[in-house]
């Protein structure tokens, strides 16, 4: 988006439409804010923390080469299920000693098949 705005401003300047200096200042301020936000987001991401931990022991090239030579492992877990409506009887007694009975329905998850590889 910033490159589109930048090149549009260059084109407008070239074809003779005057782009005032404050357009350039606004562009530079917006670009700077976006760049700083990207730096903050990148430095706080989990991937950055993981890679900086890994790459302390070995360089980036060695890390990639080691990954190339290791066998590929894919782990997956599959579970098939459906919900069944169940009914239960609930007995209760109030403070006056009267007992009441009511029926309550609820949904229960029932697994029909599972696999792990």
mmCIF file with all atom_site columns, C-alpha atoms in Angstrom, residues 17-107:
data_model
loop_
_atom_site.group_PDB
_atom_site.id
_atom_site.type_symbol
_atom_site.label_atom_id
_atom_site.label_alt_id
_atom_site.label_comp_id
_atom_site.label_asym_id
_atom_site.label_entity_id
_atom_site.label_seq_id
_atom_site.pdbx_PDB_ins_code
_atom_site.Cartn_x
_atom_site.Cartn_y
_atom_site.Cartn_z
_atom_site.occupancy
_atom_site.B_iso_or_equiv
_atom_site.pdbx_formal_charge
_atom_site.auth_seq_id
_atom_site.auth_comp_id
_atom_site.auth_asym_id
_atom_site.auth_atom_id
_atom_site.pdbx_PDB_model_num
ATOM 1  C CA . UNK A 1 17  ? 0.564   18.012  -10.915 1.00 0.00 ? 17  UNK A CA 1
ATOM 2  C CA . UNK A 1 18  ? 2.161   19.674  -7.956  1.00 0.00 ? 18  UNK A CA 1
ATOM 3  C CA . UNK A 1 19  ? 2.232   17.549  -4.860  1.00 0.00 ? 19  UNK A CA 1
ATOM 4  C CA . UNK A 1 20  ? 2.836   19.852  -1.967  1.00 0.00 ? 20  UNK A CA 1
ATOM 5  C CA . UNK A 1 21  ? 5.506   19.104  0.555   1.00 0.00 ? 21  UNK A CA 1
ATOM 6  C CA . UNK A 1 22  ? 3.078   18.328  3.335   1.00 0.00 ? 22  UNK A CA 1
ATOM 7  C CA . UNK A 1 23  ? 1.832   15.299  1.342   1.00 0.00 ? 23  UNK A CA 1
ATOM 8  C CA . UNK A 1 24  ? 5.397   13.984  1.467   1.00 0.00 ? 24  UNK A CA 1
ATOM 9  C CA . UNK A 1 25  ? 5.637   14.696  5.185   1.00 0.00 ? 25  UNK A CA 1
ATOM 10 C CA . UNK A 1 26  ? 2.388   12.845  5.841   1.00 0.00 ? 26  UNK A CA 1
ATOM 11 C CA . UNK A 1 27  ? 3.592   9.925   3.698   1.00 0.00 ? 27  UNK A CA 1
ATOM 12 C CA . UNK A 1 28  ? 6.895   9.747   5.576   1.00 0.00 ? 28  UNK A CA 1
ATOM 13 C CA . UNK A 1 29  ? 5.166   9.902   8.966   1.00 0.00 ? 29  UNK A CA 1
ATOM 14 C CA . UNK A 1 30  ? 2.665   7.141   8.034   1.00 0.00 ? 30  UNK A CA 1
ATOM 15 C CA . UNK A 1 31  ? 5.457   5.003   6.556   1.00 0.00 ? 31  UNK A CA 1
ATOM 16 C CA . UNK A 1 32  ? 7.562   5.488   9.685   1.00 0.00 ? 32  UNK A CA 1
ATOM 17 C CA . UNK A 1 33  ? 4.713   4.555   12.024  1.00 0.00 ? 33  UNK A CA 1
ATOM 18 C CA . UNK A 1 34  ? 3.904   1.432   9.998   1.00 0.00 ? 34  UNK A CA 1
ATOM 19 C CA . UNK A 1 35  ? 7.588   0.438   9.938   1.00 0.00 ? 35  UNK A CA 1
ATOM 20 C CA . UNK A 1 36  ? 7.898   0.862   13.719  1.00 0.00 ? 36  UNK A CA 1
ATOM 21 C CA . UNK A 1 37  ? 4.703   -1.168  14.273  1.00 0.00 ? 37  UNK A CA 1
ATOM 22 C CA . UNK A 1 38  ? 6.066   -3.951  12.061  1.00 0.00 ? 38  UNK A CA 1
ATOM 23 C CA . UNK A 1 39  ? 9.353   -3.980  13.972  1.00 0.00 ? 39  UNK A CA 1
ATOM 24 C CA . UNK A 1 40  ? 7.536   -4.198  17.313  1.00 0.00 ? 40  UNK A CA 1
ATOM 25 C CA . UNK A 1 41  ? 5.208   -6.951  16.055  1.00 0.00 ? 41  UNK A CA 1
ATOM 26 C CA . UNK A 1 42  ? 8.091   -8.935  14.585  1.00 0.00 ? 42  UNK A CA 1
ATOM 27 C CA . UNK A 1 43  ? 10.301  -8.670  17.650  1.00 0.00 ? 43  UNK A CA 1
ATOM 28 C CA . UNK A 1 44  ? 7.455   -9.741  19.970  1.00 0.00 ? 44  UNK A CA 1
ATOM 29 C CA . UNK A 1 45  ? 6.244   -12.682 17.878  1.00 0.00 ? 45  UNK A CA 1
ATOM 30 C CA . UNK A 1 46  ? 6.585   -16.272 19.040  1.00 0.00 ? 46  UNK A CA 1
ATOM 31 C CA . UNK A 1 47  ? 8.379   -17.207 15.810  1.00 0.00 ? 47  UNK A CA 1
ATOM 32 C CA . UNK A 1 48  ? 11.058  -14.576 16.451  1.00 0.00 ? 48  UNK A CA 1
ATOM 33 C CA . UNK A 1 49  ? 11.621  -15.905 19.973  1.00 0.00 ? 49  UNK A CA 1
ATOM 34 C CA . UNK A 1 50  ? 11.808  -19.487 18.693  1.00 0.00 ? 50  UNK A CA 1
ATOM 35 C CA . UNK A 1 51  ? 14.222  -18.698 15.871  1.00 0.00 ? 51  UNK A CA 1
ATOM 36 C CA . UNK A 1 52  ? 16.441  -16.504 18.011  1.00 0.00 ? 52  UNK A CA 1
ATOM 37 C CA . UNK A 1 53  ? 16.679  -19.357 20.529  1.00 0.00 ? 53  UNK A CA 1
ATOM 38 C CA . UNK A 1 54  ? 17.504  -21.910 17.821  1.00 0.00 ? 54  UNK A CA 1
ATOM 39 C CA . UNK A 1 55  ? 19.938  -19.692 15.962  1.00 0.00 ? 55  UNK A CA 1
ATOM 40 C CA . UNK A 1 56  ? 21.998  -18.912 19.078  1.00 0.00 ? 56  UNK A CA 1
ATOM 41 C CA . UNK A 1 57  ? 23.455  -22.408 18.941  1.00 0.00 ? 57  UNK A CA 1
ATOM 42 C CA . UNK A 1 58  ? 23.962  -22.545 15.178  1.00 0.00 ? 58  UNK A CA 1
ATOM 43 C CA . UNK A 1 59  ? 23.758  -20.193 12.242  1.00 0.00 ? 59  UNK A CA 1
ATOM 44 C CA . UNK A 1 60  ? 20.798  -19.883 9.903   1.00 0.00 ? 60  UNK A CA 1
ATOM 45 C CA . UNK A 1 61  ? 22.524  -21.829 7.123   1.00 0.00 ? 61  UNK A CA 1
ATOM 46 C CA . UNK A 1 62  ? 23.454  -24.706 9.424   1.00 0.00 ? 62  UNK A CA 1
ATOM 47 C CA . UNK A 1 63  ? 19.918  -24.780 10.815  1.00 0.00 ? 63  UNK A CA 1
ATOM 48 C CA . UNK A 1 64  ? 18.371  -25.031 7.333   1.00 0.00 ? 64  UNK A CA 1
ATOM 49 C CA . UNK A 1 65  ? 20.854  -27.703 6.243   1.00 0.00 ? 65  UNK A CA 1
ATOM 50 C CA . UNK A 1 66  ? 20.119  -29.734 9.374   1.00 0.00 ? 66  UNK A CA 1
ATOM 51 C CA . UNK A 1 67  ? 16.384  -29.519 8.619   1.00 0.00 ? 67  UNK A CA 1
ATOM 52 C CA . UNK A 1 68  ? 16.968  -30.692 5.044   1.00 0.00 ? 68  UNK A CA 1
ATOM 53 C CA . UNK A 1 69  ? 18.769  -33.831 6.201   1.00 0.00 ? 69  UNK A CA 1
ATOM 54 C CA . UNK A 1 70  ? 16.324  -34.865 8.910   1.00 0.00 ? 70  UNK A CA 1
ATOM 55 C CA . UNK A 1 71  ? 13.424  -37.177 8.032   1.00 0.00 ? 71  UNK A CA 1
ATOM 56 C CA . UNK A 1 72  ? 10.015  -35.574 7.756   1.00 0.00 ? 72  UNK A CA 1
ATOM 57 C CA . UNK A 1 73  ? 7.667   -36.335 10.634  1.00 0.00 ? 73  UNK A CA 1
ATOM 58 C CA . UNK A 1 74  ? 3.974   -35.614 10.442  1.00 0.00 ? 74  UNK A CA 1
ATOM 59 C CA . UNK A 1 75  ? 1.876   -36.039 13.562  1.00 0.00 ? 75  UNK A CA 1
ATOM 60 C CA . UNK A 1 76  ? -1.882  -35.997 13.377  1.00 0.00 ? 76  UNK A CA 1
ATOM 61 C CA . UNK A 1 77  ? -4.791  -36.859 15.601  1.00 0.00 ? 77  UNK A CA 1
ATOM 62 C CA . UNK A 1 78  ? -8.278  -37.559 14.264  1.00 0.00 ? 78  UNK A CA 1
ATOM 63 C CA . UNK A 1 79  ? -11.463 -37.895 16.280  1.00 0.00 ? 79  UNK A CA 1
ATOM 64 C CA . UNK A 1 80  ? -14.938 -38.486 14.881  1.00 0.00 ? 80  UNK A CA 1
ATOM 65 C CA . UNK A 1 81  ? -17.807 -37.631 17.153  1.00 0.00 ? 81  UNK A CA 1
ATOM 66 C CA . UNK A 1 82  ? -21.430 -36.616 17.304  1.00 0.00 ? 82  UNK A CA 1
ATOM 67 C CA . UNK A 1 83  ? -23.692 -35.217 19.973  1.00 0.00 ? 83  UNK A CA 1
ATOM 68 C CA . UNK A 1 84  ? -26.478 -37.210 21.560  1.00 0.00 ? 84  UNK A CA 1
ATOM 69 C CA . UNK A 1 85  ? -29.342 -35.749 23.532  1.00 0.00 ? 85  UNK A CA 1
ATOM 70 C CA . UNK A 1 86  ? -29.672 -37.489 26.884  1.00 0.00 ? 86  UNK A CA 1
ATOM 71 C CA . UNK A 1 87  ? -32.377 -37.198 29.538  1.00 0.00 ? 87  UNK A CA 1
ATOM 72 C CA . UNK A 1 88  ? -31.894 -37.577 33.273  1.00 0.00 ? 88  UNK A CA 1
ATOM 73 C CA . UNK A 1 89  ? -34.193 -37.463 36.263  1.00 0.00 ? 89  UNK A CA 1
ATOM 74 C CA . UNK A 1 90  ? -33.333 -34.890 38.922  1.00 0.00 ? 90  UNK A CA 1
ATOM 75 C CA . UNK A 1 91  ? -34.803 -35.327 42.407  1.00 0.00 ? 91  UNK A CA 1
ATOM 76 C CA . UNK A 1 92  ? -34.685 -32.390 44.809  1.00 0.00 ? 92  UNK A CA 1
ATOM 77 C CA . UNK A 1 93  ? -36.122 -31.452 48.175  1.00 0.00 ? 93  UNK A CA 1
ATOM 78 C CA . UNK A 1 94  ? -36.942 -27.859 49.129  1.00 0.00 ? 94  UNK A CA 1
ATOM 79 C CA . UNK A 1 95  ? -36.642 -26.236 52.572  1.00 0.00 ? 95  UNK A CA 1
ATOM 80 C CA . UNK A 1 96  ? -40.194 -27.302 53.502  1.00 0.00 ? 96  UNK A CA 1
ATOM 81 C CA . UNK A 1 97  ? -39.419 -30.969 52.907  1.00 0.00 ? 97  UNK A CA 1
ATOM 82 C CA . UNK A 1 98  ? -41.342 -31.276 49.661  1.00 0.00 ? 98  UNK A CA 1
ATOM 83 C CA . UNK A 1 99  ? -39.617 -33.427 47.095  1.00 0.00 ? 99  UNK A CA 1
ATOM 84 C CA . UNK A 1 100 ? -39.876 -32.684 43.413  1.00 0.00 ? 100 UNK A CA 1
ATOM 85 C CA . UNK A 1 101 ? -38.870 -34.612 40.367  1.00 0.00 ? 101 UNK A CA 1
ATOM 86 C CA . UNK A 1 102 ? -38.003 -33.069 37.025  1.00 0.00 ? 102 UNK A CA 1
ATOM 87 C CA . UNK A 1 103 ? -36.524 -34.257 33.767  1.00 0.00 ? 103 UNK A CA 1
ATOM 88 C CA . UNK A 1 104 ? -33.478 -32.549 32.375  1.00 0.00 ? 104 UNK A CA 1
ATOM 89 C CA . UNK A 1 105 ? -32.049 -32.919 28.871  1.00 0.00 ? 105 UNK A CA 1
ATOM 90 C CA . UNK A 1 106 ? -28.422 -32.299 27.961  1.00 0.00 ? 106 UNK A CA 1
ATOM 91 C CA . UNK A 1 107 ? -26.043 -32.835 25.058  1.00 0.00 ? 107 UNK A CA 1
#
